[in-house]
Coordinates of C-alpha atoms in Angstrom, one line a residue:
M1 CA -106.1 22.2 3.3
R2 CA -102.4 23.7 3.5
A3 CA -100.8 20.9 5.2
Y4 CA -102.5 18.2 2.9
F5 CA -101.2 19.8 -0.1
G6 CA -97.9 21.3 1.0
Y7 CA -99.0 25.0 0.5
S8 CA -97.0 28.1 2.1
Y9 CA -98.6 30.3 4.2
K10 CA -95.7 32.5 3.8
D11 CA -96.2 32.4 0.1
D12 CA -99.8 33.0 0.2
Y13 CA -99.3 36.1 2.4
Y14 CA -96.5 37.3 0.3
S15 CA -98.9 37.0 -2.7
A16 CA -102.2 38.8 -1.0
L17 CA -99.6 41.6 0.0
L18 CA -98.3 41.9 -3.8
L19 CA -102.4 41.7 -5.0
N20 CA -103.0 44.5 -2.4
M21 CA -100.7 46.8 -3.6
K22 CA -102.1 46.5 -7.0
I23 CA -105.7 47.3 -6.0
K24 CA -106.2 50.8 -5.2
N25 CA -109.9 50.9 -4.3
D26 CA -112.4 48.3 -2.5
F27 CA -114.9 47.4 -5.1
V28 CA -116.4 44.7 -3.3
E29 CA -120.2 46.4 -3.0
K30 CA -120.2 46.0 -6.6
L31 CA -120.9 42.1 -6.2
N32 CA -124.2 43.6 -4.6
I33 CA -125.3 43.1 -8.5
I34 CA -125.8 39.4 -7.6
R35 CA -128.6 40.2 -5.2
D36 CA -132.2 38.2 -6.1
K37 CA -130.7 37.6 -9.7
R38 CA -130.8 33.8 -11.6
V39 CA -126.8 33.4 -11.4
A40 CA -125.2 30.9 -14.1
V41 CA -122.0 29.4 -12.5
V42 CA -119.8 28.7 -15.3
G43 CA -116.6 26.2 -14.8
A44 CA -114.0 25.1 -16.9
G45 CA -114.7 21.1 -16.5
P46 CA -114.8 18.9 -19.6
N47 CA -118.3 19.5 -20.2
L48 CA -117.9 23.2 -20.9
L49 CA -117.7 22.3 -24.5
S50 CA -121.6 21.6 -24.6
V51 CA -122.4 25.0 -23.4
N52 CA -123.7 27.1 -26.1
E53 CA -126.7 29.2 -24.5
I54 CA -126.7 30.7 -21.0
N55 CA -130.1 32.4 -20.0
E56 CA -129.9 33.4 -16.5
D57 CA -129.6 37.0 -15.2
L58 CA -126.2 37.1 -14.2
V59 CA -122.7 35.0 -15.3
I60 CA -119.9 34.3 -13.1
S61 CA -117.4 32.5 -14.8
A62 CA -114.4 30.6 -13.1
D63 CA -111.2 31.5 -14.4
G64 CA -110.5 29.7 -17.7
A65 CA -113.9 29.2 -18.4
T66 CA -113.8 33.1 -19.3
N67 CA -111.8 32.3 -22.5
Y68 CA -114.7 30.0 -23.5
L69 CA -117.3 32.3 -23.1
Y70 CA -115.4 35.3 -24.5
E71 CA -114.9 33.0 -27.9
R72 CA -118.7 32.9 -27.9
G73 CA -119.7 36.4 -27.6
I74 CA -120.8 35.8 -23.7
I75 CA -119.2 38.7 -21.4
P76 CA -119.4 37.4 -17.9
D77 CA -120.5 40.0 -15.4
I78 CA -118.2 38.4 -12.6
I79 CA -114.8 36.6 -13.4
V80 CA -113.7 34.6 -10.3
T81 CA -109.9 33.8 -10.9
D82 CA -106.5 32.6 -9.4
L83 CA -104.8 33.8 -12.9
D84 CA -103.5 30.4 -14.1
G85 CA -106.1 29.9 -16.6
I86 CA -107.6 33.2 -17.8
S87 CA -106.1 34.8 -21.0
S88 CA -109.4 37.0 -21.9
F89 CA -110.0 40.3 -20.1
P90 CA -113.4 41.7 -20.9
K91 CA -113.0 45.3 -19.9
E92 CA -116.9 45.5 -18.5
S93 CA -116.4 42.4 -16.0
I94 CA -116.0 42.5 -12.2
Y95 CA -113.0 40.6 -11.3
V96 CA -112.7 38.9 -8.0
V97 CA -108.8 37.9 -7.9
H98 CA -107.6 35.1 -5.8
A99 CA -104.1 35.4 -4.3
H100 CA -101.8 32.2 -3.2
G101 CA -98.4 31.3 -3.3
D102 CA -98.3 29.6 -6.4
N103 CA -99.6 32.6 -8.7
I104 CA -97.2 35.1 -7.4
S105 CA -95.5 35.1 -11.2
K106 CA -99.1 35.7 -12.6
L107 CA -100.0 38.8 -10.6
Y108 CA -99.0 40.8 -13.6
K109 CA -102.4 39.9 -15.3
V110 CA -104.3 42.0 -13.0
D111 CA -102.9 45.4 -14.8
N112 CA -105.6 44.1 -17.8
M113 CA -108.3 44.5 -15.1
K114 CA -110.6 47.6 -14.4
I115 CA -112.7 46.6 -11.3
V116 CA -110.6 44.0 -9.2
I117 CA -111.8 42.8 -5.9
G118 CA -109.1 41.0 -3.8
S119 CA -109.2 37.4 -2.3
A120 CA -107.1 35.4 -0.6
Q121 CA -106.8 32.6 2.0
V122 CA -104.9 34.3 4.7
F123 CA -106.5 36.8 7.2
P124 CA -108.1 40.0 5.5
F125 CA -106.4 43.0 5.4
G126 CA -106.6 46.1 3.4
N127 CA -108.6 45.6 -0.1
I128 CA -108.0 41.7 0.5
H129 CA -111.0 39.5 1.6
L130 CA -111.5 36.0 2.7
F131 CA -114.9 34.8 1.2
G132 CA -113.6 31.4 1.5
G133 CA -113.6 28.4 -1.0
F134 CA -111.0 26.4 -2.6
T135 CA -111.0 26.3 -6.4
D136 CA -111.9 29.2 -8.6
G137 CA -115.6 27.1 -9.3
D138 CA -116.5 27.0 -5.4
R139 CA -115.5 30.2 -4.7
A140 CA -117.8 31.4 -7.4
V141 CA -120.7 29.6 -6.1
I142 CA -119.8 30.6 -2.6
L143 CA -120.1 34.6 -3.9
A144 CA -123.3 33.8 -5.4
K145 CA -124.9 32.4 -2.1
L146 CA -123.2 34.9 0.0
F147 CA -124.6 38.0 -2.0
K148 CA -127.9 36.6 -2.3
A149 CA -128.5 35.2 -5.3
K150 CA -132.5 34.2 -6.1
E151 CA -131.1 31.0 -8.0
I152 CA -127.7 29.4 -8.9
V153 CA -127.4 27.1 -12.0
L154 CA -123.9 25.4 -12.8
Y155 CA -122.6 25.0 -15.9
G156 CA -119.1 23.1 -17.1
M157 CA -119.1 21.7 -13.6
D158 CA -118.0 18.1 -14.2
F159 CA -116.3 16.8 -11.1
D160 CA -116.6 12.9 -11.7
S161 CA -115.1 12.3 -15.1
G162 CA -111.7 12.1 -14.1
Y163 CA -110.5 14.8 -16.8
V164 CA -109.4 18.2 -16.8
G165 CA -111.2 20.5 -19.0
K166 CA -109.5 22.0 -22.1
Y167 CA -110.1 25.6 -21.0
S168 CA -108.6 25.2 -17.5
K169 CA -105.4 26.2 -18.7
P170 CA -104.7 28.7 -21.9
Y171 CA -102.2 25.7 -23.3
Y172 CA -104.0 23.0 -23.1
E173 CA -105.4 21.9 -26.5
Q174 CA -107.9 19.3 -25.1
N175 CA -109.3 17.8 -22.1
L176 CA -107.0 15.8 -20.1
P177 CA -106.9 13.3 -17.7
A178 CA -106.8 14.7 -13.9
N179 CA -103.8 13.7 -12.0
W180 CA -103.6 12.9 -8.1
I181 CA -103.7 16.6 -7.4
K182 CA -106.5 17.4 -9.5
R183 CA -108.8 14.9 -8.6
N184 CA -108.3 15.6 -5.1
K185 CA -108.9 19.4 -5.7
L186 CA -112.2 18.5 -7.7
K187 CA -113.5 16.4 -5.0
I188 CA -113.1 18.8 -2.2
A189 CA -114.7 21.5 -4.5
K190 CA -117.9 19.2 -5.4
Q191 CA -118.2 18.7 -1.4
I192 CA -117.9 22.6 -0.9
I193 CA -120.3 23.5 -3.7
E194 CA -122.8 20.7 -2.4
Q195 CA -122.8 22.2 1.3
V196 CA -123.0 25.7 -0.1
L197 CA -126.0 24.9 -2.3
S198 CA -127.6 23.1 0.7
K199 CA -127.8 25.7 3.2
D200 CA -128.4 29.5 3.7
L201 CA -125.3 31.6 4.4

């Protein structure tokens, strides 16, 4: 994956190192709130705009979907983010922050968060975990599965429309056509989610 998209291991590791320095305690056990719950995983796809109500026991939002939910008075229990889409920071939420080489300049956003669990795509160390996954959306599904959710319901997960959701980035004003990179990321995310939901972890 890293070679396919041209990502730098050195940059990924440096980002994880900086994130680890910001996290003083390992809160990973707090993810046990997922166990035996009916979990809604909310992505920032184009169809997110049709989501007005969520009735599951627990809400996990993927990055920019947090902004949409926050605008509607829905506070996610857990937020999975690589920091490029999120601009709302509910104090009550548990944050799973993913470090990679492209978000080094955004790590300052961690200072807005109270409970932070570190994630990365390098070998785990310190307070940094390797949960797996590729995008915030599929990482959120993996976490729900890893921590034994009773049921996982997907919202705002539109992999095949050819568009990127308005809430994917804070500066988007509408849904936009997906470029080659984004289309391939969505394709991979869809495959990961389908595989994760089809088996026991």
